[in-house]
C-alpha positions as CSV (number, residue, x, y, z in Angstrom):
1,M,0.0,0.0,0.0
2,Q,1.2,3.4,-0.9
3,T,0.0,6.9,-0.3
4,P,0.6,8.7,-3.6
5,D,2.0,12.2,-3.7
6,L,-1.1,13.9,-5.2
7,E,0.9,16.9,-6.6
8,A,3.3,14.5,-8.4
9,L,0.4,12.4,-9.6
10,L,-1.3,15.6,-11.0
11,Q,1.9,16.6,-12.8
12,E,2.2,13.2,-14.5
13,C,-1.6,12.8,-14.9
14,P,-1.4,9.1,-15.8
15,P,-4.4,7.4,-17.3
16,S,-6.8,5.8,-14.8
17,S,-5.4,2.3,-15.7
18,M,-2.1,3.3,-14.1
19,L,-3.6,4.3,-10.8
20,R,-3.2,1.6,-8.1
21,L,-6.5,0.4,-6.6
22,A,-4.8,-0.7,-3.4
23,D,-3.4,2.8,-2.7
24,W,-4.7,5.1,0.0
25,Y,-5.6,8.5,-1.6
26,A,-7.2,10.2,1.4
27,E,-4.4,11.4,3.7
28,P,-5.7,14.6,5.3
29,L,-4.7,17.9,3.7
30,V,-5.0,21.3,5.5
31,Q,-7.0,24.1,3.8
32,A,-4.3,26.1,2.0
33,P,-2.5,23.2,0.3
34,A,-5.9,21.6,-0.5
35,R,-7.1,24.8,-2.2
36,A,-3.9,25.1,-4.1
37,L,-4.1,21.5,-5.2
38,L,-7.8,21.9,-6.2
39,E,-6.9,24.9,-8.5
40,Q,-4.0,23.0,-10.0
41,A,-6.3,20.0,-10.7
42,R,-8.9,22.2,-12.3
43,R,-6.3,23.8,-14.6
44,R,-4.8,20.4,-15.5
45,R,-8.3,19.0,-16.3
46,Q,-9.1,22.0,-18.5
47,T,-5.7,21.6,-20.3
48,A,-6.4,17.9,-20.8
49,L,-9.9,18.4,-22.1
50,R,-8.7,21.1,-24.6
51,A,-6.0,18.7,-25.8
52,G,-8.5,15.8,-26.1
53,Q,-6.7,13.8,-23.5
54,P,-8.3,11.8,-20.6
55,A,-8.9,14.0,-17.5
56,F,-10.0,11.3,-15.0
57,T,-6.9,11.6,-12.8
58,A,-7.2,15.4,-12.6
59,R,-10.9,15.0,-11.8
60,L,-10.1,12.4,-9.1
61,I,-7.6,14.8,-7.5
62,E,-10.3,17.6,-7.7
63,L,-12.6,15.2,-5.7
64,I,-9.9,14.6,-3.1
65,A,-8.8,18.3,-2.8
66,G,-12.4,19.5,-2.9
67,G,-13.3,17.1,-0.1
68,W,-10.5,18.5,2.1
69,C,-11.7,22.0,1.2
70,G,-15.2,21.2,2.6
71,Q,-16.9,21.0,-0.8
72,D,-19.9,18.8,-1.3
73,L,-18.4,15.3,-1.8
74,A,-21.7,13.8,-3.0
75,M,-21.9,16.4,-5.8
76,H,-18.3,15.7,-6.9
77,H,-18.9,11.9,-6.6
78,A,-22.1,12.1,-8.8
79,S,-20.4,14.3,-11.4
80,L,-17.3,12.2,-11.7
81,G,-19.4,9.0,-11.6
82,A,-21.2,10.2,-14.8
83,E,-17.8,10.5,-16.5
84,C,-16.4,7.1,-15.5
85,S,-15.9,5.1,-18.7
86,A,-14.0,2.0,-17.3
87,P,-14.5,-0.4,-14.3
88,Q,-11.1,0.8,-12.9
89,E,-12.4,4.4,-12.9
90,Q,-15.6,3.5,-11.1
91,A,-13.7,1.4,-8.6
92,L,-11.3,4.2,-7.9
93,L,-14.2,6.7,-7.5
94,E,-15.9,4.5,-4.9
95,L,-12.7,3.6,-3.0
96,V,-11.5,7.2,-2.9
97,T,-14.9,8.5,-1.8
98,G,-15.1,5.9,0.9
99,Q,-11.6,6.8,2.0
100,L,-12.4,10.5,2.3
101,L,-15.6,9.7,4.2
102,I,-14.0,7.2,6.6
103,S,-11.1,9.6,7.3
104,R,-13.7,11.9,8.9
105,R,-15.8,8.9,10.2
106,L,-18.8,10.0,8.1
107,D,-21.9,7.9,7.2
108,G,-21.7,6.2,3.9
109,A,-18.0,5.4,4.1
110,H,-18.5,1.6,4.7
111,A,-21.0,1.4,1.8
112,C,-18.6,3.2,-0.6
113,L,-15.7,1.1,0.4
114,K,-17.7,-2.1,-0.1
115,R,-18.9,-1.0,-3.6
116,G,-15.3,0.1,-4.5
117,F,-13.9,-3.3,-3.3
118,A,-16.5,-5.2,-5.2
119,L,-15.7,-3.3,-8.4
120,A,-11.9,-3.5,-7.7
121,A,-11.7,-7.2,-6.7
122,P,-11.5,-8.7,-10.2
123,L,-8.9,-6.1,-11.1
124,L,-6.6,-6.5,-8.1
125,P,-3.5,-8.7,-8.0
126,A,-3.8,-11.4,-5.3
127,Q,-1.5,-9.5,-2.9
128,D,-3.3,-6.3,-3.2
129,Y,-6.7,-8.0,-3.0
130,F,-5.9,-9.4,0.4
131,R,-4.3,-6.2,1.6
132,V,-7.4,-4.2,0.7
133,L,-9.7,-6.9,2.1
134,K,-7.9,-6.9,5.4
135,R,-7.8,-3.1,5.6
136,H,-11.5,-2.7,4.9
137,A,-12.4,-5.5,7.3
138,L,-10.6,-3.6,10.1
139,L,-12.0,-0.2,9.1
140,E,-15.5,-1.7,9.5
141,A,-15.0,-1.4,13.3
142,L,-15.0,2.4,13.1
143,P,-18.3,3.9,14.1
144,L,-19.7,6.5,11.7
145,G,-22.0,9.4,12.1
146,S,-23.5,12.4,10.4
147,R,-21.0,14.9,11.9
148,P,-17.4,14.9,10.8
149,A,-14.8,13.8,13.2
150,P,-11.3,15.3,13.0
151,A,-9.6,14.0,9.9
152,C,-7.2,11.0,10.4
153,G,-4.7,9.3,8.1
154,L,-4.8,5.6,7.4
155,D,-2.3,4.7,10.1
156,E,-4.4,6.5,12.8
157,L,-7.6,4.9,11.4
158,L,-6.2,1.4,11.5
159,T,-4.9,1.9,15.0
160,E,-8.2,3.2,16.2
161,A,-10.1,0.4,14.5
162,A,-7.7,-2.2,16.0
163,V,-8.3,-0.9,19.5
164,I,-12.0,-0.9,19.0
165,R,-11.9,-4.5,17.7
166,R,-9.7,-5.6,20.6
167,L,-12.1,-4.0,23.2
168,Q,-15.1,-5.5,21.5
169,G,-13.4,-8.9,21.7
170,R,-12.7,-8.6,25.4
171,Q,-16.3,-7.6,26.0
172,A,-17.6,-10.5,24.1
173,R,-15.5,-13.0,26.1
174,G,-16.5,-11.5,29.4
175,G,-14.7,-12.4,32.6
176,R,-11.4,-11.0,33.7
177,A,-8.4,-10.8,31.4
178,D,-5.1,-12.3,32.5
179,P,-2.9,-9.3,33.4
180,A,0.2,-11.3,32.3
181,D,-1.2,-11.8,28.9
182,T,0.3,-9.0,26.7
183,L,-0.9,-10.5,23.4
184,G,-4.6,-10.9,24.1
């Protein structure tokens, strides 16, 4: 799993088939860099469209940067969804939208991640398939709500989800835990 450098990705603007489905695209961005990235992505998209080139990568980065700028994620999702022309693009759209939602623990994240995984599964190499499957299974432990929580990166989300799972496991077993047991 990698966390792509969005600015470098925008400069290269590879076709959607070159974007890795197992990557994590939703590391939090603060307002100023997110706004700058959003403007760069818009310019890159316009340049690509004028040249008759694919603009999916620029649009995907617009979705990401726009999400961090507080723009309506559902509107961007619907707009980009109408432009998706390949299964890889639809899978990326769902996965990235789910990542943005789960990073703020917002309702709809689990559904987007499930749809994205279902679309991505036949396209993923075995190693990536199991990596994403395991990641999504762990993220399922995170409670979601209608109010955004402070944004977290993937490592923080996975740690929080692991703690929740561990606590849920202890509650399910009941009784006292052995204090000498450091592994659970």
